Coordinates of N, CA and C in Angstrom, one line a residue:
M26 N 0.9 -0.9 0.0 CA -0.1 -0.2 0.1 C 0.8 1.0 -0.4
N27 N 2.5 1.2 0.7 CA 2.6 2.7 0.6 C 4.0 2.5 -0.6
N28 N 3.6 1.3 -1.3 CA 4.3 2.1 -2.0 C 3.3 2.7 -3.3
D29 N 2.2 1.9 -3.4 CA 1.0 3.0 -4.2 C 1.1 4.3 -3.9
I30 N 1.1 5.1 -2.6 CA 0.9 6.4 -2.5 C 2.1 6.6 -3.1
Q31 N 3.4 6.0 -2.9 CA 4.3 6.6 -3.6 C 4.8 6.0 -5.1
Q32 N 4.5 5.8 -5.4 CA 4.0 5.5 -6.7 C 3.2 7.0 -7.5
F33 N 2.2 7.1 -6.9 CA 1.2 8.3 -6.8 C 1.6 9.4 -6.4
K34 N 2.2 9.6 -5.7 CA 3.1 10.8 -5.9 C 4.6 11.0 -5.9
S35 N 5.0 9.6 -6.9 CA 6.2 10.3 -7.8 C 5.1 10.8 -8.7
E36 N 4.2 10.6 -9.9 CA 3.7 9.9 -11.3 C 2.7 11.9 -10.6
F37 N 2.3 11.8 -9.6 CA 2.0 13.3 -9.5 C 2.8 14.6 -9.5
F38 N 3.9 14.0 -9.5 CA 5.0 15.3 -9.0 C 5.7 15.8 -10.4
K39 N 5.6 14.3 -10.8 CA 6.3 14.5 -12.3 C 5.3 15.1 -13.5
A40 N 4.2 15.0 -13.4 CA 3.3 16.4 -14.1 C 3.0 17.9 -13.3
L41 N 4.0 18.0 -12.5 CA 3.9 19.1 -12.3 C 5.7 20.3 -12.5
A42 N 6.0 19.4 -12.9 CA 7.9 19.1 -13.0 C 7.8 20.2 -14.5
H43 N 7.3 21.1 -14.3 CA 7.3 21.9 -15.9 C 7.1 23.0 -15.7
P44 N 7.7 24.3 -16.2 CA 7.5 25.7 -14.8 C 6.5 26.6 -15.8
M45 N 5.8 25.6 -17.6 CA 4.6 26.2 -18.0 C 2.7 25.4 -17.7
R46 N 3.8 23.8 -17.1 CA 2.0 23.3 -16.1 C 2.4 24.0 -14.8
I47 N 3.2 24.8 -14.4 CA 3.4 25.0 -12.9 C 2.2 26.2 -13.1
R48 N 2.5 27.2 -13.9 CA 2.0 28.6 -14.7 C 0.2 27.9 -15.2
I49 N 0.2 27.5 -15.9 CA -0.7 27.2 -15.7 C -2.2 26.5 -14.9
L50 N -1.8 25.8 -13.8 CA -2.1 25.7 -12.4 C -2.0 26.9 -11.5
E51 N -1.6 27.3 -11.8 CA -1.9 28.4 -10.9 C -2.8 29.6 -11.4
L52 N -2.4 29.2 -13.1 CA -3.8 30.2 -14.1 C -5.5 29.6 -13.7
L53 N -5.5 28.4 -13.4 CA -6.6 27.8 -13.1 C -6.7 27.5 -11.6
S54 N -6.4 27.9 -10.2 CA -6.4 27.9 -9.4 C -7.4 29.2 -9.1
E55 N -7.2 30.4 -10.0 CA -8.6 31.5 -9.9 C -9.2 31.2 -10.8
G56 N -9.3 30.2 -11.2 CA -10.8 29.8 -11.7 C -10.8 29.0 -13.8
E57 N -12.0 28.4 -13.8 CA -12.1 27.9 -15.6 C -11.2 28.7 -16.3
K58 N -10.8 28.3 -16.9 CA -9.8 29.0 -18.2 C -9.7 28.3 -19.9
T59 N -9.7 28.5 -21.0 CA -10.1 28.0 -22.1 C -9.0 28.2 -22.6
V60 N -8.0 26.9 -23.2 CA -7.1 27.0 -24.0 C -7.2 28.2 -24.7
N61 N -7.5 29.4 -25.0 CA -7.5 30.6 -26.4 C -6.9 31.3 -24.5
E62 N -8.0 31.6 -23.5 CA -8.2 32.3 -22.6 C -6.1 32.3 -21.7
M63 N -5.8 30.9 -21.6 CA -4.3 30.4 -20.7 C -3.5 31.1 -21.6
Q64 N -3.6 31.3 -23.0 CA -2.6 31.1 -23.6 C -2.5 32.2 -24.4
A65 N -3.5 33.7 -24.5 CA -3.4 34.8 -24.6 C -2.6 35.1 -23.4
I66 N -3.1 35.0 -21.4 CA -2.2 35.2 -20.7 C -0.8 34.7 -20.5
L67 N -0.2 33.4 -20.6 CA 0.7 33.1 -20.5 C 1.6 33.5 -22.2
G68 N 1.1 34.1 -22.5 CA 1.4 34.6 -24.0 C 1.9 33.6 -25.2
S69 N 1.9 32.5 -25.2 CA 2.7 31.5 -25.6 C 1.5 31.2 -26.6
E70 N 1.9 29.8 -27.6 CA 1.3 29.5 -28.6 C -0.1 28.2 -28.0
G71 N -0.4 28.2 -28.8 CA -2.4 27.7 -28.2 C -1.3 25.9 -28.2
S72 N -0.7 25.7 -28.8 CA 0.0 24.2 -29.2 C 0.9 23.7 -28.2
A73 N 2.0 24.6 -27.3 CA 2.1 25.0 -26.3 C 1.2 24.7 -25.1
V74 N 0.5 25.6 -25.0 CA -0.8 25.1 -23.8 C -1.4 23.9 -24.1
S75 N -1.6 23.3 -25.1 CA -2.2 22.0 -25.5 C -1.9 20.7 -25.4
Q76 N -0.2 20.9 -25.3 CA 0.9 20.2 -24.5 C 0.7 20.0 -23.3
Q77 N 0.8 21.1 -22.6 CA 1.2 20.6 -21.5 C -0.2 20.5 -20.9
L78 N -1.0 20.9 -21.2 CA -2.8 20.8 -20.6 C -2.6 19.3 -20.8
A79 N -2.7 18.3 -22.2 CA -2.5 17.1 -22.6 C -1.7 16.2 -21.3
V80 N -0.7 16.8 -21.2 CA -0.3 16.2 -20.0 C -0.6 16.0 -18.6
L81 N -1.3 17.3 -18.5 CA -1.9 17.4 -16.8 C -3.0 16.8 -16.7
R82 N -4.4 16.7 -17.6 CA -4.6 16.0 -18.4 C -4.4 13.9 -17.2
A83 N -3.9 13.6 -18.9 CA -3.7 12.4 -18.6 C -3.1 12.0 -16.7
K84 N -2.3 12.8 -16.1 CA -2.6 12.8 -15.0 C -3.4 12.8 -14.0
N85 N -4.6 12.9 -13.9 CA -5.8 13.4 -13.5 C -5.3 14.6 -12.5
V86 N -5.0 15.8 -13.2 CA -4.5 17.3 -12.8 C -5.7 17.8 -13.0
V87 N -6.0 18.0 -13.9 CA -6.9 19.3 -14.3 C -8.5 18.1 -15.3
N88 N -9.7 18.7 -15.6 CA -10.4 18.3 -15.7 C -10.6 19.2 -17.2
S89 N -11.5 18.0 -18.4 CA -11.9 19.3 -19.5 C -13.4 19.0 -19.4
V90 N -14.4 20.0 -20.1 CA -15.6 20.4 -20.7 C -15.7 20.7 -21.6
K91 N -15.8 20.3 -23.0 CA -16.2 21.0 -24.1 C -18.2 21.8 -23.8
E92 N -17.5 23.4 -24.3 CA -18.5 23.4 -24.1 C -18.5 24.5 -25.4
G93 N -19.0 23.8 -26.7 CA -19.1 24.0 -28.3 C -18.1 24.4 -28.6
T94 N -17.4 24.9 -29.2 CA -16.6 24.5 -29.6 C -14.9 24.7 -28.1
S95 N -15.3 25.6 -27.9 CA -14.0 25.7 -26.8 C -14.4 24.3 -25.4
V96 N -12.7 24.0 -24.7 CA -12.7 23.5 -24.2 C -12.9 24.1 -23.2
I97 N -13.2 23.9 -21.7 CA -12.9 24.7 -20.4 C -12.1 24.4 -19.6
Y98 N -10.8 24.4 -18.8 CA -10.4 23.5 -18.0 C -10.2 24.2 -16.8
S99 N -10.8 23.0 -15.5 CA -10.5 23.8 -14.3 C -9.3 22.6 -13.8
L100 N -9.4 22.2 -11.8 CA -8.4 21.9 -11.3 C -9.5 20.7 -11.5
R101 N -8.6 19.6 -11.5 CA -9.2 18.1 -10.7 C -9.4 18.4 -9.3
D102 N -8.9 19.2 -8.5 CA -8.4 19.0 -6.9 C -8.5 20.4 -6.6
P103 N -9.3 21.4 -5.6 CA -8.9 22.1 -5.6 C -7.8 22.4 -4.0
L104 N -7.5 21.1 -4.1 CA -6.0 21.3 -2.9 C -4.8 21.3 -3.7
I105 N -5.3 21.1 -5.1 CA -3.6 21.8 -5.7 C -3.5 23.6 -5.9
K106 N -4.8 24.6 -5.6 CA -4.2 25.3 -4.9 C -3.1 26.0 -3.3
D107 N -3.8 24.7 -2.9 CA -3.1 24.8 -2.0 C -1.6 24.5 -1.4
L108 N -1.4 23.1 -2.6 CA -0.1 23.3 -3.0 C 1.1 23.9 -3.2
L109 N -0.2 24.8 -3.9 CA 0.8 26.1 -4.9 C 1.2 26.6 -3.8
A110 N 0.8 26.9 -3.2 CA 0.4 28.3 -1.7 C 1.6 27.3 -0.9
V111 N 1.8 27.4 -1.2 CA 3.3 26.4 0.2 C 4.2 25.9 -0.4
A112 N 4.1 25.4 -1.6 CA 5.5 25.5 -2.2 C 6.1 27.0 -3.2
K113 N 5.2 27.8 -2.8 CA 5.4 29.7 -2.4 C 6.1 30.1 -1.3
R114 N 5.7 29.0 -0.1 CA 6.2 29.7 1.2 C 7.7 29.1 1.0
I115 N 7.7 28.3 0.8 CA 9.0 27.0 0.9 C 10.2 27.6 0.1
F116 N 10.0 28.5 -1.2 CA 10.7 28.5 -1.9 C 10.3 30.3 -1.5
D117 N 9.7 31.1 -0.5 CA 10.3 31.6 0.4 C 10.4 32.5 1.5
N118 N 10.7 30.6 2.1 CA 11.6 30.6 3.0 C 13.1 30.7 2.6
H119 N 13.2 29.6 1.8 CA 15.0 29.3 0.9 C 15.4 30.9 0.9
L120 N 14.2 31.7 -0.1 CA 14.8 33.1 -0.9 C 15.3 33.7 0.4
V121 N 15.2 34.3 1.9 CA 15.0 35.2 3.2 C 16.5 34.4 3.4
N122 N 16.6 33.4 3.1 CA 17.6 31.6 3.8 C 19.0 32.8 3.1
A123 N 18.9 32.8 1.5 CA 19.5 33.2 1.0 C 20.2 34.5 1.1
I124 N 19.0 35.3 1.4 CA 19.2 36.9 1.6 C 20.0 36.3 2.8
S125 N 19.9 36.2 3.5 CA 20.6 35.5 5.1 C 22.5 35.9 5.0
L126 N 22.1 35.1 4.2 CA 23.5 34.8 4.4 C 24.4 35.3 3.1
L127 N 23.5 35.7 2.2 CA 24.2 37.0 1.4 C 24.9 38.1 2.2
E128 N 23.7 38.2 3.1 CA 23.8 39.8 3.5 C 24.4 39.0 4.8
E129 N 25.4 37.7 5.5 CA 26.5 37.6 6.4 C 28.0 38.2 6.0
I130 N 27.7 37.3 4.7 CA 28.8 38.1 3.4 C 29.1 39.0 3.4
R131 N 28.6 39.4 2.9 CA 28.8 41.1 2.5 C 29.4 41.9 3.7
S132 N 29.0 41.5 4.9 CA 29.1 42.0 6.1 C 30.8 41.7 7.3
E133 N 31.1 40.5 6.2 CA 32.7 40.2 6.5 C 33.0 40.4 6.0

């Protein structure tokens, strides 16, 4: 059972292991979006956004619903928003530590 959970975590984090996929999840944390909306916000080609969405869909990280000619994307689990917030706090902590270290080096 423990191996199953670790395997799930590994696959889940692999799905997050791309800067554009993280940015897509951040956008979806704000609410549902179409590929065109995400493309405009990201300033990226639709094919690049679609490729990354395909990975997130395959790993069951996002949901997609077809409405007319558009596909609306959303987070599969709202806790992903919390995970991204925690990751940002961890980054902030590392940044604070790095700044403190640089200040110590400068004062020497």
